[in-house]
PDB file of C-alpha atoms in Angstrom:
ATOM      1  CA  UNK A   1      -4.678 -12.516 -16.703  1.00 76.00           C
ATOM      2  CA  UNK A   2      -2.051 -11.979 -14.008  1.00 84.00           C
ATOM      3  CA  UNK A   3      -0.105  -9.592 -16.248  1.00 86.00           C
ATOM      4  CA  UNK A   4      -3.219  -7.519 -16.938  1.00 89.00           C
ATOM      5  CA  UNK A   5      -3.997  -7.314 -13.226  1.00 90.00           C
ATOM      6  CA  UNK A   6      -0.395  -6.261 -12.548  1.00 91.00           C
ATOM      7  CA  UNK A   7      -0.771  -3.383 -15.014  1.00 91.00           C
ATOM      8  CA  UNK A   8      -4.049  -2.187 -13.499  1.00 93.00           C
ATOM      9  CA  UNK A   9      -2.769  -2.398  -9.922  1.00 94.00           C
ATOM     10  CA  UNK A  10       0.377  -0.467 -10.874  1.00 94.00           C
ATOM     11  CA  UNK A  11      -1.631   2.212 -12.711  1.00 95.00           C
ATOM     12  CA  UNK A  12      -4.018   2.588  -9.761  1.00 95.00           C
ATOM     13  CA  UNK A  13      -1.103   2.978  -7.354  1.00 96.00           C
ATOM     14  CA  UNK A  14       0.621   5.538  -9.585  1.00 95.00           C
ATOM     15  CA  UNK A  15      -2.570   7.606  -9.940  1.00 96.00           C
ATOM     16  CA  UNK A  16      -2.957   7.698  -6.147  1.00 97.00           C
ATOM     17  CA  UNK A  17       0.721   8.632  -5.788  1.00 96.00           C
ATOM     18  CA  UNK A  18       0.370  11.417  -8.367  1.00 97.00           C
ATOM     19  CA  UNK A  19      -2.645  12.903  -6.567  1.00 97.00           C
ATOM     20  CA  UNK A  20      -0.817  12.667  -3.233  1.00 97.00           C
ATOM     21  CA  UNK A  21       2.233  14.483  -4.647  1.00 97.00           C
ATOM     22  CA  UNK A  22       0.076  17.132  -6.317  1.00 97.00           C
ATOM     23  CA  UNK A  23      -1.859  17.956  -3.137  1.00 97.00           C
ATOM     24  CA  UNK A  24       1.345  18.017  -1.093  1.00 97.00           C
ATOM     25  CA  UNK A  25       3.189  20.353  -3.450  1.00 96.00           C
ATOM     26  CA  UNK A  26       0.168  22.605  -3.884  1.00 96.00           C
ATOM     27  CA  UNK A  27      -0.272  22.907  -0.110  1.00 96.00           C
ATOM     28  CA  UNK A  28       3.415  23.789   0.322  1.00 96.00           C
ATOM     29  CA  UNK A  29       3.203  26.503  -2.335  1.00 94.00           C
ATOM     30  CA  UNK A  30       0.122  27.863  -0.585  1.00 95.00           C
ATOM     31  CA  UNK A  31       1.910  27.854   2.771  1.00 95.00           C
ATOM     32  CA  UNK A  32       4.902  29.788   1.394  1.00 94.00           C
ATOM     33  CA  UNK A  33       2.608  32.356  -0.245  1.00 93.00           C
ATOM     34  CA  UNK A  34       0.331  32.894   2.754  1.00 95.00           C
ATOM     35  CA  UNK A  35       2.345  32.180   5.910  1.00 93.00           C
ATOM     36  CA  UNK A  36       5.219  33.968   7.594  1.00 93.00           C
ATOM     37  CA  UNK A  37       8.092  31.746   8.709  1.00 91.00           C
ATOM     38  CA  UNK A  38       7.763  30.633  12.368  1.00 87.00           C
ATOM     39  CA  UNK A  39       4.652  32.758  12.878  1.00 90.00           C
ATOM     40  CA  UNK A  40       1.800  30.683  14.319  1.00 90.00           C
ATOM     41  CA  UNK A  41      -1.821  30.908  13.158  1.00 92.00           C
ATOM     42  CA  UNK A  42      -4.089  28.893  15.499  1.00 91.00           C
ATOM     43  CA  UNK A  43      -6.851  26.868  13.861  1.00 91.00           C
ATOM     44  CA  UNK A  44      -8.036  24.696  16.770  1.00 90.00           C
ATOM     45  CA  UNK A  45      -6.792  26.628  19.768  1.00 84.00           C
ATOM     46  CA  UNK A  46      -3.186  25.769  20.514  1.00 80.00           C
ATOM     47  CA  UNK A  47      -3.722  22.121  19.644  1.00 89.00           C
ATOM     48  CA  UNK A  48      -3.528  22.590  15.873  1.00 93.00           C
ATOM     49  CA  UNK A  49      -2.138  25.603  14.075  1.00 94.00           C
ATOM     50  CA  UNK A  50      -0.280  26.719  10.959  1.00 95.00           C
ATOM     51  CA  UNK A  51       3.408  27.553  11.407  1.00 94.00           C
ATOM     52  CA  UNK A  52       5.817  27.630   8.483  1.00 95.00           C
ATOM     53  CA  UNK A  53       9.268  26.160   9.028  1.00 91.00           C
ATOM     54  CA  UNK A  54      11.947  24.671   6.797  1.00 89.00           C
ATOM     55  CA  UNK A  55      12.956  21.273   8.093  1.00 81.00           C
ATOM     56  CA  UNK A  56      16.285  19.582   7.329  1.00 73.00           C
ATOM     57  CA  UNK A  57      15.254  16.352   9.072  1.00 62.00           C
ATOM     58  CA  UNK A  58      12.658  13.624   8.711  1.00 53.00           C
ATOM     59  CA  UNK A  59       8.889  13.620   8.975  1.00 51.00           C
ATOM     60  CA  UNK A  60       7.364  16.004  11.531  1.00 50.00           C
ATOM     61  CA  UNK A  61      10.681  17.884  11.927  1.00 51.00           C
ATOM     62  CA  UNK A  62      12.429  14.918  13.531  1.00 53.00           C
ATOM     63  CA  UNK A  63      16.123  14.144  13.064  1.00 54.00           C
ATOM     64  CA  UNK A  64      17.341  17.522  11.843  1.00 56.00           C
ATOM     65  CA  UNK A  65      20.846  17.967  10.414  1.00 57.00           C
ATOM     66  CA  UNK A  66      20.787  14.503   8.791  1.00 59.00           C
ATOM     67  CA  UNK A  67      19.152  15.555   5.522  1.00 65.00           C
ATOM     68  CA  UNK A  68      21.168  13.376   3.160  1.00 70.00           C
ATOM     69  CA  UNK A  69      20.334  10.232   5.161  1.00 77.00           C
ATOM     70  CA  UNK A  70      16.603  10.851   4.824  1.00 75.00           C
ATOM     71  CA  UNK A  71      17.063  11.702   1.150  1.00 80.00           C
ATOM     72  CA  UNK A  72      18.624   8.287   0.555  1.00 84.00           C
ATOM     73  CA  UNK A  73      15.931   6.525   2.617  1.00 85.00           C
ATOM     74  CA  UNK A  74      13.117   8.291   0.738  1.00 85.00           C
ATOM     75  CA  UNK A  75      14.666   7.441  -2.626  1.00 90.00           C
ATOM     76  CA  UNK A  76      15.092   3.800  -1.560  1.00 92.00           C
ATOM     77  CA  UNK A  77      11.418   3.578  -0.509  1.00 90.00           C
ATOM     78  CA  UNK A  78      10.264   4.980  -3.849  1.00 92.00           C
ATOM     79  CA  UNK A  79      12.468   2.590  -5.846  1.00 94.00           C
ATOM     80  CA  UNK A  80      11.390  -0.411  -3.734  1.00 93.00           C
ATOM     81  CA  UNK A  81       7.681   0.309  -4.148  1.00 92.00           C
ATOM     82  CA  UNK A  82       8.015   0.877  -7.902  1.00 91.00           C
ATOM     83  CA  UNK A  83       9.921  -2.414  -8.198  1.00 94.00           C
ATOM     84  CA  UNK A  84       7.154  -4.268  -6.342  1.00 92.00           C
ATOM     85  CA  UNK A  85       4.535  -2.807  -8.657  1.00 92.00           C
ATOM     86  CA  UNK A  86       6.394  -3.337 -11.935  1.00 89.00           C
ATOM     87  CA  UNK A  87       7.417  -6.917 -11.170  1.00 91.00           C
ATOM     88  CA  UNK A  88       3.876  -7.951 -10.265  1.00 89.00           C
ATOM     89  CA  UNK A  89       4.629  -8.661  -6.622  1.00 92.00           C
ATOM     90  CA  UNK A  90       1.514  -6.685  -5.701  1.00 91.00           C
ATOM     91  CA  UNK A  91      -1.769  -8.163  -6.974  1.00 90.00           C
ATOM     92  CA  UNK A  92      -4.165  -6.506  -4.526  1.00 92.00           C
ATOM     93  CA  UNK A  93      -5.774  -3.215  -5.534  1.00 92.00           C
ATOM     94  CA  UNK A  94      -6.037  -2.242  -1.867  1.00 93.00           C
ATOM     95  CA  UNK A  95      -2.323  -2.759  -1.348  1.00 94.00           C
ATOM     96  CA  UNK A  96      -1.680  -0.807  -4.536  1.00 95.00           C
ATOM     97  CA  UNK A  97      -3.698   2.145  -3.236  1.00 96.00           C
ATOM     98  CA  UNK A  98      -1.967   2.005   0.148  1.00 95.00           C
ATOM     99  CA  UNK A  99       1.472   1.906  -1.466  1.00 95.00           C
ATOM    100  CA  UNK A 100       0.365   4.862  -3.593  1.00 96.00           C
ATOM    101  CA  UNK A 101      -0.142   6.892  -0.412  1.00 96.00           C
ATOM    102  CA  UNK A 102       3.265   5.901   0.936  1.00 95.00           C
ATOM    103  CA  UNK A 103       5.255   6.482  -2.244  1.00 95.00           C
ATOM    104  CA  UNK A 104       3.347   9.721  -2.929  1.00 96.00           C
ATOM    105  CA  UNK A 105       4.290  11.069   0.487  1.00 95.00           C
ATOM    106  CA  UNK A 106       7.889   9.960   0.059  1.00 94.00           C
ATOM    107  CA  UNK A 107       8.133  11.650  -3.354  1.00 95.00           C
ATOM    108  CA  UNK A 108       6.531  14.834  -2.002  1.00 94.00           C
ATOM    109  CA  UNK A 109       9.270  15.328   0.589  1.00 91.00           C
ATOM    110  CA  UNK A 110      11.953  13.987  -1.746  1.00 91.00           C
ATOM    111  CA  UNK A 111      11.172  16.778  -4.216  1.00 92.00           C
ATOM    112  CA  UNK A 112      11.905  19.284  -1.439  1.00 89.00           C
ATOM    113  CA  UNK A 113      15.187  17.632  -0.482  1.00 87.00           C
ATOM    114  CA  UNK A 114      16.352  17.439  -4.080  1.00 87.00           C
ATOM    115  CA  UNK A 115      15.214  21.051  -4.599  1.00 84.00           C
ATOM    116  CA  UNK A 116      13.495  20.130  -7.856  1.00 81.00           C
ATOM    117  CA  UNK A 117      10.682  22.662  -7.381  1.00 80.00           C
ATOM    118  CA  UNK A 118      11.843  26.269  -7.679  1.00 78.00           C
ATOM    119  CA  UNK A 119       9.989  28.365  -5.118  1.00 80.00           C
ATOM    120  CA  UNK A 120      12.554  31.124  -4.834  1.00 76.00           C
ATOM    121  CA  UNK A 121      13.943  29.717  -1.573  1.00 75.00           C
ATOM    122  CA  UNK A 122      17.622  29.588  -0.548  1.00 71.00           C
ATOM    123  CA  UNK A 123      19.456  26.603  -2.052  1.00 75.00           C
ATOM    124  CA  UNK A 124      21.260  24.094   0.167  1.00 67.00           C
ATOM    125  CA  UNK A 125      22.482  21.677  -2.504  1.00 67.00           C
ATOM    126  CA  UNK A 126      20.887  18.642  -4.124  1.00 66.00           C
ATOM    127  CA  UNK A 127      19.969  16.119  -1.459  1.00 65.00           C
ATOM    128  CA  UNK A 128      20.308  18.698   1.313  1.00 68.00           C
ATOM    129  CA  UNK A 129      17.189  20.755   0.608  1.00 80.00           C
ATOM    130  CA  UNK A 130      14.855  21.552   3.487  1.00 83.00           C
ATOM    131  CA  UNK A 131      11.357  20.116   3.626  1.00 88.00           C
ATOM    132  CA  UNK A 132       8.515  22.617   3.897  1.00 92.00           C
ATOM    133  CA  UNK A 133       6.484  21.963   7.061  1.00 94.00           C
ATOM    134  CA  UNK A 134       3.532  24.060   8.208  1.00 95.00           C
ATOM    135  CA  UNK A 135       1.096  21.861  10.182  1.00 95.00           C
ATOM    136  CA  UNK A 136       1.821  22.393  13.881  1.00 94.00           C
ATOM    137  CA  UNK A 137       0.447  19.731  16.224  1.00 93.00           C
ATOM    138  CA  UNK A 138       0.285  21.395  19.637  1.00 90.00           C
ATOM    139  CA  UNK A 139       3.969  22.284  19.435  1.00 84.00           C
ATOM    140  CA  UNK A 140       4.947  18.600  19.597  1.00 88.00           C
ATOM    141  CA  UNK A 141       6.022  18.504  15.972  1.00 86.00           C
ATOM    142  CA  UNK A 142       5.400  20.293  12.663  1.00 91.00           C
ATOM    143  CA  UNK A 143       4.587  18.344   9.528  1.00 92.00           C
ATOM    144  CA  UNK A 144       3.065  18.616   6.081  1.00 95.00           C
ATOM    145  CA  UNK A 145       0.591  16.836   3.810  1.00 96.00           C
ATOM    146  CA  UNK A 146       3.235  14.376   2.570  1.00 95.00           C
ATOM    147  CA  UNK A 147       3.798  13.219   6.148  1.00 93.00           C
ATOM    148  CA  UNK A 148       0.065  12.617   6.491  1.00 95.00           C
ATOM    149  CA  UNK A 149       0.036  10.404   3.380  1.00 96.00           C
ATOM    150  CA  UNK A 150       2.929   8.313   4.680  1.00 94.00           C
ATOM    151  CA  UNK A 151       1.409   7.872   8.142  1.00 94.00           C
ATOM    152  CA  UNK A 152      -2.022   7.001   6.727  1.00 96.00           C
ATOM    153  CA  UNK A 153      -0.419   4.537   4.331  1.00 95.00           C
ATOM    154  CA  UNK A 154       1.452   2.774   7.126  1.00 94.00           C
ATOM    155  CA  UNK A 155      -1.680   2.637   9.309  1.00 95.00           C
ATOM    156  CA  UNK A 156      -3.840   1.309   6.446  1.00 95.00           C
ATOM    157  CA  UNK A 157      -1.174  -1.256   5.538  1.00 93.00           C
ATOM    158  CA  UNK A 158      -0.973  -2.519   9.117  1.00 93.00           C
ATOM    159  CA  UNK A 159      -4.772  -2.681   9.347  1.00 93.00           C
ATOM    160  CA  UNK A 160      -5.026  -4.534   6.038  1.00 92.00           C
ATOM    161  CA  UNK A 161      -2.400  -7.071   7.058  1.00 90.00           C
ATOM    162  CA  UNK A 162      -4.190  -7.692  10.351  1.00 91.00           C
ATOM    163  CA  UNK A 163      -7.560  -8.011   8.609  1.00 89.00           C
ATOM    164  CA  UNK A 164      -6.472 -10.522   5.987  1.00 85.00           C
ATOM    165  CA  UNK A 165      -3.606 -12.187   7.826  1.00 73.00           C
ATOM    166  CA  UNK A 166      -5.744 -15.095   9.076  1.00 59.00           C
ATOM    167  CA  UNK A 167      -7.580 -15.615   5.803  1.00 62.00           C
ATOM    168  CA  UNK A 168      -6.375 -18.475   3.602  1.00 57.00           C
ATOM    169  CA  UNK A 169      -4.836 -17.357   0.335  1.00 53.00           C
ATOM    170  CA  UNK A 170      -6.883 -17.747  -2.837  1.00 51.00           C
ATOM    171  CA  UNK A 171      -4.300 -20.200  -4.161  1.00 50.00           C
ATOM    172  CA  UNK A 172      -4.580 -22.332  -1.031  1.00 54.00           C
ATOM    173  CA  UNK A 173      -8.362 -22.264  -1.207  1.00 54.00           C
ATOM    174  CA  UNK A 174      -8.209 -23.286  -4.859  1.00 53.00           C
ATOM    175  CA  UNK A 175      -5.919 -26.205  -4.054  1.00 54.00           C
ATOM    176  CA  UNK A 176      -8.185 -27.279  -1.193  1.00 59.00           C
ATOM    177  CA  UNK A 177     -11.250 -27.129  -3.438  1.00 58.00           C
ATOM    178  CA  UNK A 178      -9.473 -29.129  -6.156  1.00 57.00           C
ATOM    179  CA  UNK A 179      -8.361 -31.686  -3.579  1.00 58.00           C
ATOM    180  CA  UNK A 180     -11.939 -32.093  -2.311  1.00 61.00           C
ATOM    181  CA  UNK A 181     -13.227 -32.499  -5.868  1.00 60.00           C
ATOM    182  CA  UNK A 182     -10.551 -35.111  -6.574  1.00 58.00           C
ATOM    183  CA  UNK A 183     -11.476 -37.021  -3.412  1.00 60.00           C
ATOM    184  CA  UNK A 184     -15.143 -36.851  -4.353  1.00 60.00           C
ATOM    185  CA  UNK A 185     -14.482 -38.210  -7.854  1.00 51.00           C
ATOM    186  CA  UNK A 186     -12.282 -40.951  -6.423  1.00 56.00           C
ATOM    187  CA  UNK A 187     -14.919 -41.959  -3.866  1.00 58.00           C
ATOM    188  CA  UNK A 188     -17.650 -41.999  -6.518  1.00 57.00           C
ATOM    189  CA  UNK A 189     -15.503 -44.132  -8.799  1.00 52.00           C
ATOM    190  CA  UNK A 190     -14.751 -46.555  -5.964  1.00 52.00           C
ATOM    191  CA  UNK A 191     -18.427 -46.746  -5.024  1.00 54.00           C
ATOM    192  CA  UNK A 192     -19.429 -47.331  -8.636  1.00 51.00           C
ATOM    193  CA  UNK A 193     -16.813 -50.077  -9.025  1.00 54.00           C
ATOM    194  CA  UNK A 194     -17.943 -51.745  -5.835  1.00 52.00           C
ATOM    195  CA  UNK A 195     -21.552 -51.646  -7.011  1.00 52.00           C
ATOM    196  CA  UNK A 196     -20.646 -53.221 -10.349  1.00 52.00           C
ATOM    197  CA  UNK A 197     -18.760 -56.018  -8.584  1.00 45.00           C
ATOM    198  CA  UNK A 198     -21.775 -56.764  -6.400  1.00 50.00           C
ATOM    199  CA  UNK A 199     -24.073 -56.751  -9.411  1.00 52.00           C
ATOM    200  CA  UNK A 200     -21.760 -59.094 -11.380  1.00 53.00           C
ATOM    201  CA  UNK A 201     -21.555 -61.446  -8.407  1.00 50.00           C
ATOM    202  CA  UNK A 202     -25.320 -61.483  -8.071  1.00 49.00           C
ATOM    203  CA  UNK A 203     -25.750 -62.223 -11.777  1.00 53.00           C
ATOM    204  CA  UNK A 204     -23.226 -65.029 -11.613  1.00 48.00           C
ATOM    205  CA  UNK A 205     -25.096 -66.561  -8.648  1.00 48.00           C
ATOM    206  CA  UNK A 206     -28.369 -66.465 -10.488  1.00 46.00           C
ATOM    207  CA  UNK A 207     -26.830 -68.097 -13.582  1.00 51.00           C
ATOM    208  CA  UNK A 208     -25.455 -70.999 -11.570  1.00 48.00           C
ATOM    209  CA  UNK A 209     -28.621 -71.744  -9.619  1.00 51.00           C
ATOM    210  CA  UNK A 210     -29.871 -75.303 -10.405  1.00 52.00           C
ATOM    211  CA  UNK A 211     -32.936 -75.542 -12.579  1.00 49.00           C
ATOM    212  CA  UNK A 212     -35.803 -77.750 -11.522  1.00 48.00           C
TER     213      UNK A 212
END
């Protein structure tokens, strides 16, 4: 039963990750085809606009000029999540879905850094590719759909952990229930034994009463 659940949780997570990667890569292809590099197109005033840039750093254009470090980190995240899923460490469908968001976002940007998708852009070498960013948040930072998946995944994971952190585990509840049942059986057996002793004593008293 546990093995079957492991398979279904892993498949659910991988489907979510696939959809996340697909939407990210499609949106990046759209941005390259329809936007001019560094030219801003306001959507919600100056607060949110479209502005195409090629980022060598981390999410939201942070940490530029350290591309290989973020490539290694992204690859490590993907491998770690896949290991958790394959080895059955994750048994919750909700956690599986959340991890799907995170690993999908990580893979989306990892594909850019490894330059595995040919979009006719200048090559910088495997592991040093630039991530395609085009979502400008009031000039504070520029991100992409993959970044959104990662951030949502982290937020959902934190919320889930807070929501279920105080709940007893199913295993603990099962042990507690079994313990209560065992105590109940033991008490019933003790009560029954005590009743039989009283009945035997009463019978013995009646048998030994003098007859007139």
